């Protein structure tokens, strides 16, 4: 199919690009999404996703507000697109159970929790053992945070549902690798693709996840997004069910295994870590390191000895798009009108709000929150502080 012109071009059909296409096509715009591989083939197809409070996205306050607002939007959008498309996105309200394994982690959790202004409980060690009697009493737990307002969703299925819903509204998804931007004066005029055909548009949304640095070359500006490994194992386990929550462990060990996640899905459990090594070459690396697998299993079975009876049924590893300072990159690029970047974490939580942001930027509507801390131009100066997962990955806990 040959398309010569669009109202807006979206590069990337991950969650962010598909959400942008969904909200833009809802406005009646002619939207073309260019994806070099397949819908959901990037990070979005490799993430177990939780929505709601993520303590490591609490600071600075603008990040906390953005991630809380983003979660709320995605909690509304996920069931709605599931209904629109008939794709079950496995959305479920699902509490967070954040355990502290060191006095410092417990202190930090108690400091951060009230900042999020959410419905939560602080649990004593005895209450943790009461909630989950299979918890190993030989592992020292200092307390836990139980957050009611949280949910989970299958990021890949949500990605597919958003793409389908966008298509139903008229958006066109094409398999093309974008190789350059077409520029006219100080404005964007379209893109060039690997099959040599230009597609013209005066609005381009870059939703390229860990590949955002490719666009930096086209633009001649720094857009430093690192690909930081998140490694996960899928366990099958038929023993007595483990407390159905999204478990986090803080203060477990130093990086690269900065914290452990356990999510229950029926008789399957996803165990994972975030904050593994950074891949600076932007090659999509979804191999699970044996040392990470060993660390995940050994900690999980120390925490919950019953999991020794579980078998590894699969591995799911993906690169998380983390900009140099840990904050997402959101907004227009400097010196070239019509190009907008939306990249970073937490991209599942925020996919709905970032899709709306893309719409508002393209249409020129007032924005729901200030983009000042997130603008692409900040990387023309040296980065002062690290936030989000990078703050955790630095070993603060
Ligand atoms: C293990 C793990 C756990 C996570 N947990 C959570 C969580 O609990 N909550 C949360 O909110 N987030 C979580 N994340 C992060 C979240 O998954 C990402 O922030 C989100 O998926 C990023 O979506 P995206 O659309 O920006 O990127 P992607 O899904 O990677 O999409 C980018 C797309 O752009 C395409 N592309 C790139 N370059 C080009 C080009 N030149 N031409 C055409 N197409 C191109 C790629 O092929 C790709 O499909 C997790 C990530 C991992 C790996």
XYZ file of C-alpha atoms and ligand atoms in Angstrom:
450
model
C 0.000 0.000 0.000
C 1.353 3.410 -0.861
C 0.398 6.333 1.317
C 1.621 9.755 0.283
C 0.279 12.044 2.984
C -1.128 11.938 6.506
C -2.392 14.466 9.032
C -0.020 12.924 11.542
C 2.619 10.200 11.418
C 3.329 8.139 14.523
C 6.637 6.251 14.538
C 6.408 3.073 16.638
C 3.445 0.788 17.381
C 4.257 0.014 20.997
C 1.833 0.984 23.732
C 2.728 4.647 23.489
C 2.439 4.918 19.697
C -0.745 2.832 19.589
C -2.315 4.937 22.319
C -1.327 8.124 20.476
C -2.886 6.694 17.291
C -6.037 5.805 19.222
C -6.572 9.295 20.622
C -5.537 11.067 17.432
C -7.791 8.965 15.197
C -10.682 9.556 17.618
C -10.415 13.208 16.581
C -11.002 12.258 12.936
C -7.380 12.866 11.910
C -5.761 10.750 9.187
C -3.182 8.880 11.259
C -0.438 6.665 9.821
C 1.567 4.515 12.225
C 4.904 3.241 10.929
C 6.310 0.207 12.742
C 9.542 -1.491 11.734
C 8.621 -4.851 13.214
C 5.179 -5.743 14.575
C 2.636 -4.190 16.904
C 3.832 -4.794 20.478
C 7.142 -6.317 19.383
C 9.207 -3.824 21.424
C 9.332 -3.343 25.169
C 5.535 -3.278 25.449
C 5.360 -6.951 24.508
C 7.849 -7.840 27.254
C 6.481 -6.155 30.366
C 4.370 -7.520 33.193
C 2.454 -4.407 33.958
C 1.257 -2.899 37.124
C -0.661 0.336 37.368
C -0.924 2.535 40.397
C 1.548 3.488 43.011
C 5.159 2.820 42.154
C 7.220 4.190 44.979
C 10.231 4.673 42.755
C 8.182 7.087 40.630
C 7.165 9.236 43.608
C 9.963 11.771 43.390
C 10.279 14.417 42.204
C 6.622 15.325 42.903
C 5.963 16.103 39.221
C 6.867 12.503 38.376
C 4.621 11.190 41.175
C 1.707 13.296 39.976
C 2.246 12.270 36.386
C 2.435 8.564 37.187
C -0.611 8.689 39.480
C -2.673 10.594 36.928
C -1.352 8.334 34.173
C -2.365 5.200 36.084
C -5.832 6.539 36.630
C -6.259 7.249 32.917
C -4.976 3.799 31.936
C -7.214 2.107 34.531
C -10.157 3.739 32.739
C -8.884 3.137 29.220
C -7.898 -0.555 29.549
C -11.394 -1.962 30.238
C -12.907 0.464 27.705
C -10.720 -0.658 24.774
C -11.177 -4.282 25.809
C -14.893 -3.760 25.368
C -14.501 -1.832 22.116
C -12.346 -4.502 20.514
C -13.277 -7.762 22.226
C -9.616 -8.274 23.219
C -9.313 -9.356 26.839
C -6.500 -7.210 28.236
C -6.457 -9.104 31.564
C -7.185 -5.958 33.518
C -7.754 -6.433 37.226
C -7.632 -4.253 40.332
C -4.740 -5.835 42.177
C -3.097 -4.506 45.360
C 0.576 -3.784 45.846
C 2.376 -5.568 48.678
C 5.699 -3.796 49.133
C 7.915 -5.525 51.684
C 10.936 -3.940 53.321
C 13.942 -6.169 53.906
C 16.191 -3.617 55.529
C 15.650 -0.833 58.068
C 16.626 1.725 55.401
C 14.086 0.327 52.939
C 11.365 0.435 55.596
C 12.214 4.018 56.467
C 12.184 4.994 52.788
C 8.851 3.263 52.140
C 7.252 5.086 55.099
C 8.678 8.370 53.872
C 7.435 7.953 50.287
C 3.998 6.394 50.879
C 2.183 9.483 52.231
C 3.537 11.573 49.363
C 1.388 9.584 46.942
C -1.818 10.446 48.816
C -3.335 7.010 48.208
C -5.374 4.466 50.086
C -2.774 2.313 51.851
C -1.935 0.424 55.054
C 1.395 -0.007 56.783
C 1.781 -3.600 57.978
C 3.917 -4.869 60.840
C 6.037 -7.994 60.257
C 3.415 -10.027 62.196
C 0.682 -8.708 59.891
C 2.783 -9.635 56.837
C 3.063 -13.232 58.089
C -0.652 -13.196 58.812
C -1.488 -12.100 55.249
C 0.792 -14.752 53.802
C 1.510 -17.610 56.224
C 3.843 -19.205 53.651
C 6.284 -16.298 54.078
C 9.555 -17.648 55.452
C 9.879 -16.534 59.066
C 13.646 -16.841 58.835
C 13.831 -13.937 56.395
C 13.775 -10.661 58.247
C 10.889 -8.456 57.148
C 10.768 -4.975 58.688
C 7.247 -4.139 57.556
C 5.234 -3.702 54.398
C 3.080 -1.265 52.534
C -0.266 -2.538 51.248
C -1.779 -0.343 48.553
C -5.418 -0.853 47.606
C -5.488 1.446 44.583
C -3.460 -0.556 42.087
C -4.157 -2.742 39.088
C -2.523 -5.000 36.580
C -2.947 -5.391 32.858
C -1.327 -7.502 30.167
C 0.754 -4.864 28.390
C 0.971 -6.816 25.113
C -2.776 -7.411 24.929
C -3.470 -3.784 25.793
C -1.071 -2.791 23.013
C -2.957 -4.999 20.518
C -6.329 -3.694 21.689
C -5.251 -0.055 21.330
C -3.888 -0.704 17.837
C -7.060 -2.484 16.784
C -9.280 0.231 18.244
C -7.211 2.867 16.443
C -7.589 0.912 13.181
C -11.333 0.684 13.730
C -11.316 4.489 13.906
C -9.418 4.739 10.612
C -5.724 4.798 11.629
C -3.449 2.908 9.240
C -0.628 0.734 10.551
C 2.177 0.009 8.073
C 5.304 -2.106 8.430
C 8.034 0.399 7.599
C 11.323 1.403 9.162
C 11.656 5.159 9.327
C 15.168 6.203 8.341
C 15.011 9.995 8.392
C 12.820 13.032 8.768
C 11.984 15.261 5.795
C 12.548 18.891 6.792
C 11.489 22.143 5.151
C 12.925 25.242 6.724
C 12.358 24.951 10.450
C 9.447 22.534 10.069
C 9.005 18.813 9.612
C 7.489 17.847 6.260
C 7.352 14.050 6.614
C 9.501 10.962 6.962
C 11.605 8.723 4.747
C 11.170 4.990 5.081
C 13.436 2.054 4.261
C 11.543 1.285 1.062
C 12.552 4.722 -0.228
C 9.093 6.264 -0.163
C 8.552 9.534 1.634
C 5.318 9.968 3.551
C 4.410 13.587 4.013
C 2.985 15.210 7.113
C 3.666 18.346 9.117
C 3.173 16.472 12.412
C 5.324 13.531 13.536
C 5.104 11.772 16.897
C 8.214 9.820 17.913
C 7.060 6.865 20.046
C 10.201 4.794 19.572
C 10.953 3.602 23.105
C 14.565 2.410 23.461
C 15.202 3.327 19.818
C 14.643 7.048 20.483
C 18.406 7.734 20.099
C 17.993 6.868 16.372
C 15.706 9.883 16.099
C 18.283 11.975 17.946
C 20.608 11.379 14.969
C 17.939 12.573 12.519
C 17.337 15.661 14.633
C 20.925 16.414 15.619
C 20.007 16.764 19.313
C 20.753 14.507 22.300
C 17.905 12.187 23.300
C 19.732 9.797 25.623
C 17.444 6.836 26.320
C 19.090 3.747 27.801
C 17.812 0.205 27.413
C 17.884 -1.181 30.945
C 17.138 -4.856 31.235
C 14.099 -6.128 33.106
C 14.314 -9.918 33.457
C 11.428 -12.154 34.394
C 10.599 -15.807 34.845
C 7.210 -17.400 34.468
C 6.687 -20.101 37.102
C 4.044 -22.797 37.122
C 3.106 -23.783 40.633
C 0.231 -26.007 41.764
C 0.717 -25.726 45.532
C -1.377 -23.655 47.912
C -2.001 -20.271 46.252
C 0.259 -17.415 47.205
C -1.330 -14.139 48.281
C -2.762 -12.544 45.146
C -0.996 -9.207 45.013
C 1.787 -7.490 43.150
C 4.715 -8.088 45.486
C 7.740 -5.843 45.587
C 10.789 -6.460 47.715
C 12.851 -3.451 48.724
C 16.283 -3.685 50.250
C 16.836 -7.220 49.004
C 20.286 -6.761 47.561
C 22.350 -4.216 45.733
C 21.954 -3.676 41.947
C 21.680 -5.203 39.394
C 18.935 -6.975 41.300
C 17.459 -3.898 42.883
C 14.081 -5.345 43.697
C 11.991 -8.404 43.186
C 8.484 -8.587 41.813
C 6.019 -11.412 42.115
C 2.711 -11.294 40.318
C 0.200 -14.075 40.510
C -1.903 -15.035 37.513
C -3.979 -18.085 38.399
C -1.483 -20.894 38.922
C 1.293 -18.956 37.206
C 3.617 -16.536 38.875
C 5.728 -13.950 37.156
C 8.923 -13.268 39.077
C 11.135 -10.497 37.942
C 13.719 -7.896 38.562
C 14.216 -4.499 37.114
C 17.356 -2.469 36.861
C 19.693 -4.948 35.162
C 22.556 -3.831 32.938
C 22.092 -1.071 30.425
C 22.507 -1.902 26.769
C 24.056 1.106 25.092
C 23.937 -0.358 21.590
C 20.130 -0.307 21.383
C 20.075 -3.843 20.043
C 16.870 -5.391 21.322
C 18.228 -7.887 23.816
C 15.623 -10.149 25.374
C 17.911 -12.860 26.709
C 17.649 -13.632 30.402
C 21.049 -13.776 32.099
C 21.681 -17.051 33.990
C 22.919 -15.066 36.999
C 19.677 -13.054 37.050
C 17.626 -16.249 36.812
C 19.614 -17.745 39.660
C 19.251 -14.602 41.786
C 15.494 -14.385 41.158
C 14.876 -18.028 42.026
C 17.143 -18.101 45.034
C 15.592 -15.024 46.573
C 12.012 -16.020 45.735
C 12.444 -19.460 47.283
C 14.116 -17.980 50.339
C 11.150 -15.670 50.758
C 8.529 -18.286 49.876
C 10.059 -21.761 50.307
C 6.893 -23.305 48.806
C 8.075 -22.030 45.405
C 10.801 -24.712 45.409
C 8.078 -26.955 43.994
C 7.519 -24.570 41.054
C 8.895 -25.098 37.563
C 10.179 -22.443 35.200
C 7.696 -22.369 32.327
C 9.110 -19.401 30.449
C 11.294 -16.335 30.429
C 10.300 -12.818 29.457
C 12.935 -10.144 29.319
C 12.864 -6.739 27.759
C 14.692 -3.429 27.755
C 13.110 -0.571 29.650
C 13.439 2.833 27.997
C 15.081 5.000 30.659
C 16.307 8.492 29.785
C 19.576 9.712 31.261
C 17.954 11.393 34.267
C 15.227 8.760 34.745
C 12.392 11.131 33.800
C 10.364 10.539 30.636
C 10.988 12.715 27.591
C 7.752 14.413 26.612
C 7.135 17.320 24.306
C 8.147 19.163 21.159
C 11.731 18.997 19.971
C 13.617 22.281 19.810
C 14.298 23.908 16.406
C 12.004 21.732 14.278
C 8.289 22.484 14.381
C 5.839 19.611 14.355
C 7.958 16.843 15.959
C 7.009 15.500 19.400
C 8.866 12.926 21.504
C 7.126 10.605 23.940
C 9.561 8.124 25.478
C 10.431 6.574 28.812
C 9.043 4.805 31.837
C 6.490 4.063 33.246
C 5.062 3.628 29.776
C 2.326 1.153 30.646
C 0.947 3.174 33.525
C 1.117 6.327 31.473
C 0.173 5.022 28.024
C -3.318 6.557 28.169
C -2.165 9.947 29.402
C 0.789 10.013 27.001
C -1.549 9.124 24.102
C -3.747 12.059 25.104
C -0.671 14.220 25.429
C 0.335 13.350 21.844
C -3.168 14.301 20.713
C -3.123 17.611 22.571
C 0.348 18.516 21.306
C -0.601 17.745 17.703
C -3.944 19.546 17.876
C -2.600 22.430 19.953
C -4.938 21.963 22.924
C -4.068 23.065 26.471
C -2.083 20.329 28.245
C -3.200 18.487 31.363
C 0.108 19.117 33.163
C 3.255 21.152 32.743
C 5.858 19.510 30.519
C 8.690 21.715 31.751
C 10.603 18.983 33.663
C 10.150 16.509 30.802
C 11.030 18.571 27.713
C 13.560 17.069 25.239
C 15.705 20.215 25.306
C 16.879 19.540 28.884
C 19.606 17.208 27.575
C 21.507 20.087 26.022
C 22.775 20.654 29.609
C 24.486 18.058 31.843
C 22.089 15.916 33.873
C 21.979 17.054 37.524
C 20.077 14.234 39.270
C 18.769 10.734 38.630
C 15.155 9.807 39.304
C 12.728 6.894 38.968
C 14.293 3.477 38.462
C 17.728 5.084 38.212
C 17.408 6.337 41.784
C 16.612 2.809 42.938
C 19.272 1.333 40.664
C 21.897 3.593 42.230
C 21.559 1.449 45.315
C 19.806 4.046 47.439
C 17.965 1.183 49.089
C 10.413 -6.150 32.677
C 9.688 -4.875 32.489
C 8.725 -4.490 33.427
C 8.029 -3.306 33.266
N 7.043 -3.004 34.177
C 6.314 -1.885 33.989
C 5.220 -1.593 34.870
O 4.933 -2.358 35.784
N 4.534 -0.452 34.671
C 4.847 0.419 33.664
O 4.175 1.424 33.521
N 5.860 0.168 32.819
C 6.590 -0.962 32.955
N 7.626 -1.239 32.097
C 8.005 -0.220 31.098
C 7.083 -0.229 29.910
O 6.973 -1.534 29.428
C 7.628 0.720 28.831
O 7.759 2.018 29.390
C 6.670 0.786 27.629
O 6.330 -0.499 27.175
C 7.325 1.568 26.515
O 6.429 1.593 25.416
P 6.845 2.288 24.074
O 5.671 2.247 23.171
O 7.460 3.607 24.364
O 8.067 1.399 23.517
P 8.032 0.038 22.672
O 6.985 -0.873 23.118
O 9.424 -0.473 22.648
O 7.631 0.542 21.234
C 8.519 1.250 20.382
C 8.267 0.770 18.974
O 8.957 1.619 18.053
C 9.349 0.825 16.946
N 10.404 1.558 16.243
C 11.582 1.976 16.760
N 12.303 2.600 15.818
C 11.557 2.610 14.682
C 11.773 3.103 13.360
N 12.895 3.742 13.023
N 10.799 2.927 12.444
C 9.647 2.274 12.758
N 9.406 1.773 14.004
C 10.349 1.935 14.943
C 9.842 -0.455 17.634
O 9.890 -1.542 16.738
C 8.798 -0.638 18.738
O 7.737 -1.495 18.348
C 8.333 -2.451 32.182
C 9.269 -2.836 31.228
C 9.937 -4.061 31.374
C 10.918 -4.486 30.322
